[in-house]
Short mmCIF file of N, CA and C in Angstrom, two decimals:
data_model
loop_
_atom_site.label_atom_id
_atom_site.label_comp_id
_atom_site.label_asym_id
_atom_site.label_seq_id
_atom_site.Cartn_x
_atom_site.Cartn_y
_atom_site.Cartn_z
N MET R 1 100.63 287.50 254.14
CA MET R 1 100.46 286.12 253.80
C MET R 1 99.43 285.40 254.86
N ARG R 2 98.48 284.94 254.36
CA ARG R 2 97.46 284.22 255.12
C ARG R 2 97.42 283.04 254.97
N ILE R 3 97.48 282.04 256.01
CA ILE R 3 97.35 280.69 256.12
C ILE R 3 96.16 280.06 256.84
N SER R 4 95.60 279.10 256.05
CA SER R 4 94.02 278.53 256.58
C SER R 4 94.85 277.42 257.28
N ILE R 5 94.30 277.27 258.27
CA ILE R 5 94.62 276.01 259.32
C ILE R 5 93.35 275.11 259.49
N SER R 6 93.76 273.87 259.70
CA SER R 6 92.70 273.10 260.24
C SER R 6 92.42 272.69 261.49
N LYS R 7 93.61 272.83 262.32
CA LYS R 7 93.71 272.17 263.62
C LYS R 7 93.44 273.62 264.50
N LYS R 8 92.94 273.51 265.83
CA LYS R 8 92.63 274.62 266.64
C LYS R 8 93.66 275.63 266.55
N SER R 9 93.49 276.70 266.46
CA SER R 9 94.62 277.71 266.38
C SER R 9 94.86 277.84 268.01
N PRO R 10 96.22 278.27 268.08
CA PRO R 10 96.78 278.75 269.38
C PRO R 10 96.41 279.98 269.72
N SER R 11 96.34 280.14 271.13
CA SER R 11 95.75 281.79 271.58
C SER R 11 97.08 282.54 271.38
N ALA R 12 96.77 283.80 271.33
CA ALA R 12 97.86 284.82 271.02
C ALA R 12 98.64 284.81 272.37
N THR R 13 98.15 284.27 273.54
CA THR R 13 98.99 284.62 274.84
C THR R 13 99.94 283.42 274.73
N ASP R 14 99.49 282.41 274.37
CA ASP R 14 100.51 281.15 274.37
C ASP R 14 101.42 280.98 273.06
N LEU R 15 100.87 281.83 272.10
CA LEU R 15 101.74 281.70 270.76
C LEU R 15 103.26 282.02 270.98
N PRO R 16 103.67 283.28 271.71
CA PRO R 16 105.08 283.34 271.72
C PRO R 16 105.93 282.40 272.59
N GLU R 17 105.50 281.56 273.54
CA GLU R 17 105.92 280.67 274.15
C GLU R 17 106.15 279.09 272.99
N ILE R 18 105.11 279.07 272.48
CA ILE R 18 104.86 277.89 271.27
C ILE R 18 106.06 278.15 270.39
N LEU R 19 106.42 279.51 269.98
CA LEU R 19 107.34 279.83 268.79
C LEU R 19 108.63 279.85 269.26
N LYS R 20 108.68 280.27 270.59
CA LYS R 20 110.08 280.26 271.02
C LYS R 20 110.61 278.69 271.48
N GLN R 21 109.83 277.57 271.94
CA GLN R 21 110.35 276.33 271.88
C GLN R 21 110.30 275.67 270.85
N ASP R 22 109.22 275.72 269.70
CA ASP R 22 109.07 274.83 268.70
C ASP R 22 109.75 275.49 267.28
N PHE R 23 109.74 276.77 267.25
CA PHE R 23 110.22 277.45 265.96
C PHE R 23 111.73 277.91 265.99
N SER R 24 111.98 278.90 267.12
CA SER R 24 113.59 279.19 267.12
C SER R 24 113.59 280.04 268.30
N SER R 25 114.43 279.67 269.09
CA SER R 25 114.57 280.36 270.59
C SER R 25 115.61 281.73 270.27
N GLN R 26 116.13 281.66 269.09
CA GLN R 26 117.23 282.91 268.51
C GLN R 26 116.30 284.14 268.17
N TYR R 27 114.83 284.07 268.18
CA TYR R 27 114.32 285.24 267.63
C TYR R 27 113.38 285.76 269.09
N GLY R 28 113.30 286.98 268.98
CA GLY R 28 112.59 287.59 270.19
C GLY R 28 110.87 287.44 269.75
N TYR R 29 110.10 287.34 270.78
CA TYR R 29 108.62 287.09 270.51
C TYR R 29 107.98 288.03 271.75
N LYS R 30 107.09 288.61 271.39
CA LYS R 30 106.10 289.58 272.25
C LYS R 30 104.74 289.95 271.67
N LEU R 31 104.04 289.94 272.93
CA LEU R 31 102.49 290.46 272.26
C LEU R 31 102.51 291.65 272.42
N PHE R 32 101.63 292.09 271.22
CA PHE R 32 101.63 293.42 271.03
C PHE R 32 99.97 293.84 270.76
N GLY R 33 99.71 294.80 271.19
CA GLY R 33 98.38 295.44 270.89
C GLY R 33 97.37 295.16 271.85
N LEU R 34 96.08 295.67 271.69
CA LEU R 34 95.02 295.75 272.62
C LEU R 34 94.09 295.12 271.97
N GLY R 35 92.76 295.06 272.58
CA GLY R 35 91.58 294.35 271.82
C GLY R 35 91.37 292.83 271.85
N LYS R 36 90.49 292.36 271.29
CA LYS R 36 90.17 291.11 271.22
C LYS R 36 91.06 290.15 270.46
N ILE R 37 91.89 290.96 269.47
CA ILE R 37 92.87 290.25 268.57
C ILE R 37 94.11 290.97 268.48
N PRO R 38 94.74 290.40 269.54
CA PRO R 38 96.35 290.96 269.68
C PRO R 38 97.33 290.31 268.58
N THR R 39 98.52 290.99 268.41
CA THR R 39 99.37 290.12 267.55
C THR R 39 100.52 289.85 268.36
N ILE R 40 101.39 289.10 267.64
CA ILE R 40 102.58 288.66 268.29
C ILE R 40 103.73 289.22 267.10
N MET R 41 104.71 289.92 267.92
CA MET R 41 105.74 290.41 267.06
C MET R 41 106.88 289.67 267.19
N VAL R 42 107.40 289.30 266.03
CA VAL R 42 108.69 288.38 266.04
C VAL R 42 109.99 289.22 265.47
N SER R 43 110.80 289.17 266.36
CA SER R 43 112.11 290.06 266.16
C SER R 43 113.24 289.19 265.64
N LYS R 44 113.83 289.32 264.33
CA LYS R 44 114.89 288.43 263.92
C LYS R 44 115.85 289.24 263.99
N SER R 45 115.96 290.43 263.98
CA SER R 45 117.21 291.62 263.94
C SER R 45 116.41 293.03 264.61
N ASN R 46 117.19 294.11 264.80
CA ASN R 46 116.59 295.25 265.22
C ASN R 46 115.69 295.86 264.01
N PHE R 47 116.06 295.51 262.80
CA PHE R 47 115.48 295.74 261.51
C PHE R 47 114.27 294.97 261.06
N VAL R 48 114.43 293.71 261.15
CA VAL R 48 113.97 292.64 260.64
C VAL R 48 112.70 291.99 261.48
N GLY R 49 111.46 292.02 261.24
CA GLY R 49 110.64 291.13 262.20
C GLY R 49 109.24 290.77 261.46
N ALA R 50 108.41 290.22 261.80
CA ALA R 50 107.21 289.82 261.29
C ALA R 50 106.10 290.01 262.44
N GLN R 51 104.84 290.32 262.00
CA GLN R 51 103.74 290.56 262.90
C GLN R 51 103.03 289.37 262.68
N ILE R 52 102.19 288.59 263.59
CA ILE R 52 101.52 287.51 263.39
C ILE R 52 100.23 287.64 264.01
N THR R 53 99.12 287.71 263.40
CA THR R 53 97.83 287.61 264.04
C THR R 53 96.90 286.42 263.69
N VAL R 54 96.37 285.95 265.03
CA VAL R 54 95.80 284.36 264.95
C VAL R 54 94.12 284.84 264.96
N ARG R 55 93.44 284.48 264.04
CA ARG R 55 91.95 284.27 264.01
C ARG R 55 91.69 282.91 264.18
N GLU R 56 90.27 282.52 264.08
CA GLU R 56 89.64 281.41 264.35
C GLU R 56 90.48 280.24 263.42
N ASN R 57 90.43 280.09 262.32
CA ASN R 57 91.13 279.26 261.30
C ASN R 57 92.04 280.08 260.29
N GLU R 58 92.56 280.91 260.56
CA GLU R 58 93.58 281.80 259.94
C GLU R 58 94.79 282.51 260.71
N ILE R 59 95.94 282.37 260.09
CA ILE R 59 96.95 282.85 260.79
C ILE R 59 97.60 284.16 259.65
N ASP R 60 97.67 285.20 260.04
CA ASP R 60 98.11 286.52 259.07
C ASP R 60 99.69 286.56 259.45
N ILE R 61 100.38 286.51 258.60
CA ILE R 61 101.68 286.92 258.58
C ILE R 61 102.13 288.02 257.87
N GLN R 62 102.77 289.20 258.40
CA GLN R 62 103.26 290.19 257.60
C GLN R 62 104.51 290.48 258.31
N SER R 63 105.57 290.84 257.22
CA SER R 63 106.93 291.30 257.54
C SER R 63 106.87 292.69 257.96
N THR R 64 107.46 293.16 259.19
CA THR R 64 107.57 294.60 259.43
C THR R 64 108.69 294.92 260.29
N ALA R 65 108.88 295.89 260.49
CA ALA R 65 109.93 296.29 261.48
C ALA R 65 109.38 295.98 262.81
N PRO R 66 110.50 295.56 263.66
CA PRO R 66 110.00 294.89 265.07
C PRO R 66 109.71 295.74 266.18
N SER R 67 110.03 297.20 265.88
CA SER R 67 109.62 298.09 266.87
C SER R 67 108.98 299.46 266.23
N LEU R 68 108.24 300.03 266.89
CA LEU R 68 107.89 301.18 266.31
C LEU R 68 108.85 302.25 265.98
N VAL R 69 109.88 302.19 266.55
CA VAL R 69 111.23 303.14 266.54
C VAL R 69 111.77 303.00 265.14
N MET R 70 112.09 301.66 264.93
CA MET R 70 112.65 301.27 263.56
C MET R 70 111.62 301.48 262.77
N ALA R 71 110.46 301.27 262.76
CA ALA R 71 109.48 301.30 261.50
C ALA R 71 109.24 303.00 261.39
N TYR R 72 109.33 303.84 262.29
CA TYR R 72 109.38 305.13 261.99
C TYR R 72 110.55 305.74 261.07
N MET R 73 111.67 305.23 261.49
CA MET R 73 113.02 305.31 260.83
C MET R 73 113.23 305.11 259.60
N LEU R 74 112.51 303.64 259.35
CA LEU R 74 112.59 303.31 258.14
C LEU R 74 111.45 304.00 257.04
N THR R 75 110.57 304.56 257.69
CA THR R 75 109.60 305.31 256.83
C THR R 75 109.92 306.75 256.53
N VAL R 76 110.55 307.17 257.49
CA VAL R 76 111.56 308.42 257.32
C VAL R 76 112.61 308.34 256.27
N ILE R 77 113.18 307.54 256.34
CA ILE R 77 114.11 307.24 255.20
C ILE R 77 113.43 307.20 253.99
N GLU R 78 112.55 306.34 253.95
CA GLU R 78 111.88 306.35 252.43
C GLU R 78 111.00 307.56 252.03
N PHE R 79 110.76 308.19 252.95
CA PHE R 79 109.88 309.38 252.80
C PHE R 79 110.74 310.57 252.29
N LEU R 80 111.90 310.63 252.81
CA LEU R 80 112.62 311.69 252.46
C LEU R 80 113.37 311.51 251.36
N GLY R 81 113.28 310.19 250.67
CA GLY R 81 114.13 309.76 249.53
C GLY R 81 115.55 309.65 249.80
N LEU R 82 115.95 309.24 251.33
CA LEU R 82 117.10 308.71 251.35
C LEU R 82 117.25 307.31 251.06
N ILE R 83 116.49 306.64 250.59
CA ILE R 83 116.44 305.26 250.01
C ILE R 83 117.55 305.08 248.90
N ALA R 84 117.90 306.06 248.38
CA ALA R 84 118.94 306.22 247.19
C ALA R 84 120.34 305.98 247.99
N PHE R 85 120.29 306.49 249.10
CA PHE R 85 121.89 306.07 249.50
C PHE R 85 121.80 304.76 250.47
N PHE R 86 120.70 304.07 250.64
CA PHE R 86 120.64 302.85 251.10
C PHE R 86 119.79 301.82 250.29
N PRO R 87 120.02 301.68 249.17
CA PRO R 87 119.29 300.71 248.23
C PRO R 87 119.56 299.39 248.41
N LEU R 88 120.69 299.05 248.68
CA LEU R 88 121.17 297.48 248.83
C LEU R 88 120.63 297.18 250.38
N TRP R 89 120.95 297.92 251.12
CA TRP R 89 120.49 297.75 252.73
C TRP R 89 118.87 297.51 252.84
N ILE R 90 118.13 298.50 251.97
CA ILE R 90 116.69 298.49 252.21
C ILE R 90 116.31 297.12 251.60
N ASP R 91 116.77 296.83 250.37
CA ASP R 91 116.33 295.75 249.68
C ASP R 91 116.77 294.39 250.32
N ASN R 92 117.66 294.49 250.92
CA ASN R 92 118.25 293.06 251.67
C ASN R 92 117.13 293.12 253.09
N LEU R 93 116.79 294.23 253.49
CA LEU R 93 116.01 294.22 254.87
C LEU R 93 114.65 293.53 254.48
N ARG R 94 114.06 294.08 253.08
CA ARG R 94 112.95 293.37 252.47
C ARG R 94 112.89 291.96 252.18
N LYS R 95 114.24 291.45 251.55
CA LYS R 95 114.43 290.02 251.37
C LYS R 95 114.36 289.35 252.62
N GLN R 96 114.91 289.60 253.74
CA GLN R 96 115.26 288.94 255.02
C GLN R 96 113.59 288.89 255.48
N GLY R 97 112.74 290.15 255.26
CA GLY R 97 111.34 289.95 255.84
C GLY R 97 110.66 288.96 255.16
N ARG R 98 110.58 288.84 253.95
CA ARG R 98 109.71 287.85 253.15
C ARG R 98 110.61 286.55 253.61
N LEU R 99 111.74 286.50 253.71
CA LEU R 99 112.24 285.10 254.23
C LEU R 99 111.70 284.53 255.38
N LEU R 100 111.62 285.54 256.45
CA LEU R 100 111.10 285.09 257.70
C LEU R 100 109.54 285.08 257.43
N GLU R 101 108.75 285.62 256.79
CA GLU R 101 107.24 285.16 256.43
C GLU R 101 107.14 283.70 255.99
N LYS R 102 108.14 283.28 255.06
CA LYS R 102 107.92 281.95 254.48
C LYS R 102 108.53 280.83 255.68
N GLU R 103 109.45 281.24 256.24
CA GLU R 103 110.00 280.41 257.50
C GLU R 103 108.51 280.20 258.38
N LEU R 104 107.87 281.26 258.78
CA LEU R 104 106.72 281.23 259.78
C LEU R 104 105.59 280.64 259.09
N ALA R 105 105.44 280.57 257.67
CA ALA R 105 104.33 280.19 256.99
C ALA R 105 104.68 278.65 257.14
N THR R 106 105.94 278.30 256.79
CA THR R 106 106.19 276.60 256.87
C THR R 106 105.92 276.15 258.10
N PHE R 107 106.26 276.88 259.13
CA PHE R 107 106.00 276.14 260.46
C PHE R 107 104.62 276.15 260.84
N PHE R 108 103.91 276.95 260.49
CA PHE R 108 102.53 276.92 261.00
C PHE R 108 101.77 275.95 260.23
N ASN R 109 102.23 275.80 258.82
CA ASN R 109 101.41 274.77 257.81
C ASN R 109 101.67 273.34 258.41
N GLN R 110 103.03 273.32 258.83
CA GLN R 110 103.50 271.91 259.41
C GLN R 110 103.05 271.57 261.11
N LYS R 111 102.56 272.37 261.48
CA LYS R 111 102.09 272.48 263.05
C LYS R 111 100.65 272.30 262.99
N TYR R 112 100.04 273.07 262.24
CA TYR R 112 98.28 273.45 262.16
C TYR R 112 97.61 272.96 261.04
N SER R 113 98.04 272.62 260.01
CA SER R 113 97.41 272.02 258.94
C SER R 113 97.19 270.63 258.96
#
């Protein structure tokens, strides 16, 4: 999900603290990645999270597993066809991820638009 913002965007290094104070202190936040556009990983649980990338006038939010280990595990489950054994669980994870995206989008729209 991509959000256009009109106010000055926060820096990626400041965003984890802003989210912790103004969005929710119940989630985990960490800076991730190298280069000039790092991302922030938001962890709602071990399986549900979101990746936030801040550019000049845009904020990209994408639901994802909050760690590489969980991402690989979920990929292997889907790749091997084991999703047939966990259909409700996987569907619930996807719904929670989309809900987290919407919550973050609402927060950013209210704070930076």
